[in-house]
Amino acid sequence: MKIFELYEDQKRFYLVMEFCSGGDLYNDILKTTYSEKDTSIIVLQVLQAVAYCHTENVVHRDIKLENILIDSDQQTGELEVKLTDFGVSATYEPFWKKKRKNHKYMVDMVGSPHYIAPEVLVS
């Protein structure tokens, strides 16, 4: 998502961001039936966003339907998705650049409880 402006006063920060007319994917799924083609477009765009984050050494750590916003391209009308809410994201150094002795893993349990993979809970 594009951020156009950032303002701050004594108590708050204000972000002026682009508007996504479709809202989040969770609420949109409740009222819309997506075709197989539209579903594949959504999945592809989410994976492209995650791949881009990883090229920038960023791990999102809270990917869920509520953090995927739906929009359509103004000119073509094609479906677009935006990955949002990087509140618990983290940066990392690729393992091939790390020194073996100081290698650190991300071990904090973060994200939304309803979306946590079972293997995270038992480790």
Coordinates of C-alpha atoms in Angstrom, one line a residue:
M1 CA 0.0 0.0 0.0
K2 CA 1.2 3.4 -0.8
I3 CA 1.6 6.0 2.0
F4 CA 1.3 9.5 0.7
E5 CA 1.7 11.5 3.9
L6 CA 2.5 11.1 7.6
Y7 CA 1.5 13.6 10.2
E8 CA 2.0 13.7 13.9
D9 CA 0.6 15.7 16.8
Q10 CA 1.1 15.5 20.6
K11 CA -0.8 12.2 20.9
R12 CA -1.1 10.4 17.5
F13 CA 0.4 9.6 14.2
Y14 CA -1.7 10.0 11.1
L15 CA -1.1 8.1 7.8
V16 CA -2.6 9.2 4.5
M17 CA -2.7 6.0 2.4
E18 CA -4.3 4.9 -0.8
F19 CA -7.9 3.9 -0.7
C20 CA -8.8 0.3 -1.4
S21 CA -12.5 0.2 -2.3
G22 CA -13.1 -3.4 -1.7
G23 CA -12.1 -3.6 2.0
D24 CA -10.4 -6.6 3.4
L25 CA -10.5 -10.1 1.9
Y26 CA -12.1 -11.7 4.9
N27 CA -15.2 -9.5 4.7
D28 CA -15.3 -9.6 0.9
I29 CA -15.3 -13.4 0.9
L30 CA -18.5 -13.3 3.1
K31 CA -20.4 -11.4 0.4
T32 CA -18.6 -12.3 -2.9
T33 CA -18.1 -15.6 -4.7
Y34 CA -14.8 -15.6 -6.5
S35 CA -14.2 -17.5 -9.7
E36 CA -11.3 -19.8 -10.0
K37 CA -9.6 -17.2 -12.2
D38 CA -10.1 -14.4 -9.6
T39 CA -8.9 -16.6 -6.8
S40 CA -5.7 -17.5 -8.7
I41 CA -5.1 -13.7 -9.3
I42 CA -5.5 -13.0 -5.6
V43 CA -3.1 -15.9 -4.6
L44 CA -0.6 -14.9 -7.2
Q45 CA -0.5 -11.2 -6.1
V46 CA -0.2 -12.2 -2.4
L47 CA 2.7 -14.5 -3.2
Q48 CA 4.3 -11.7 -5.3
A49 CA 4.0 -9.3 -2.4
V50 CA 5.6 -11.9 0.0
A51 CA 8.4 -12.6 -2.5
Y52 CA 9.1 -8.9 -2.8
C53 CA 9.2 -8.6 1.0
H54 CA 11.7 -11.4 1.2
T55 CA 13.9 -9.8 -1.4
E56 CA 14.0 -6.8 0.9
N57 CA 14.8 -9.2 3.9
V58 CA 11.4 -8.5 5.5
V59 CA 9.2 -11.2 7.1
H60 CA 5.5 -10.2 7.4
R61 CA 4.6 -12.8 10.2
D62 CA 0.9 -12.0 10.2
I63 CA -0.5 -12.9 6.8
K64 CA -4.3 -13.4 7.1
L65 CA -7.4 -12.5 5.2
E66 CA -7.9 -9.4 7.2
N67 CA -4.5 -8.1 6.1
I68 CA -5.2 -8.4 2.4
L69 CA -7.1 -5.5 1.0
I70 CA -9.1 -5.7 -2.3
D71 CA -9.1 -3.0 -5.0
S72 CA -9.5 -2.8 -8.7
D73 CA -7.2 -1.1 -11.2
Q74 CA -8.7 2.3 -12.1
Q75 CA -7.9 2.0 -15.8
T76 CA -8.4 -1.7 -16.5
G77 CA -10.9 -2.7 -13.7
E78 CA -8.7 -5.7 -13.0
L79 CA -8.6 -7.1 -9.4
E80 CA -5.7 -5.9 -7.3
V81 CA -4.7 -6.9 -3.8
K82 CA -2.6 -5.1 -1.2
L83 CA -0.7 -6.7 1.7
T84 CA -1.0 -4.6 4.8
D85 CA -0.3 -4.4 8.5
F86 CA 3.4 -4.9 9.0
G87 CA 3.1 -4.3 12.7
V88 CA 4.8 -7.6 13.8
S89 CA 7.0 -7.9 10.7
A90 CA 10.8 -8.3 11.2
T91 CA 13.9 -7.8 9.1
Y92 CA 16.4 -10.7 8.9
E93 CA 19.8 -11.4 7.5
P94 CA 19.8 -14.3 5.0
F95 CA 21.3 -17.5 6.5
W96 CA 24.0 -17.6 3.9
K97 CA 25.3 -14.2 5.1
K98 CA 25.3 -15.1 8.8
K99 CA 28.3 -16.4 10.7
R100 CA 27.6 -19.8 12.1
K101 CA 28.4 -18.9 15.7
N102 CA 26.0 -16.0 15.9
H103 CA 23.2 -17.5 13.9
K104 CA 19.8 -16.4 15.4
Y105 CA 16.4 -17.7 14.6
M106 CA 13.1 -15.9 15.0
V107 CA 11.5 -17.7 17.9
D108 CA 8.8 -15.3 19.1
M109 CA 5.2 -16.4 18.7
V110 CA 3.6 -13.5 16.9
G111 CA 0.6 -13.1 14.6
S112 CA -3.1 -13.9 15.1
P113 CA -4.0 -16.9 17.3
H114 CA -6.7 -18.2 14.9
Y115 CA -4.2 -18.4 12.0
I116 CA -1.2 -19.9 13.8
A117 CA 0.0 -23.2 12.3
P118 CA -0.2 -26.1 14.7
E119 CA 3.5 -26.9 14.5
V120 CA 4.2 -23.4 15.9
L121 CA 2.2 -24.2 19.0
V122 CA 3.8 -27.5 19.8
S123 CA 7.4 -26.4 19.2

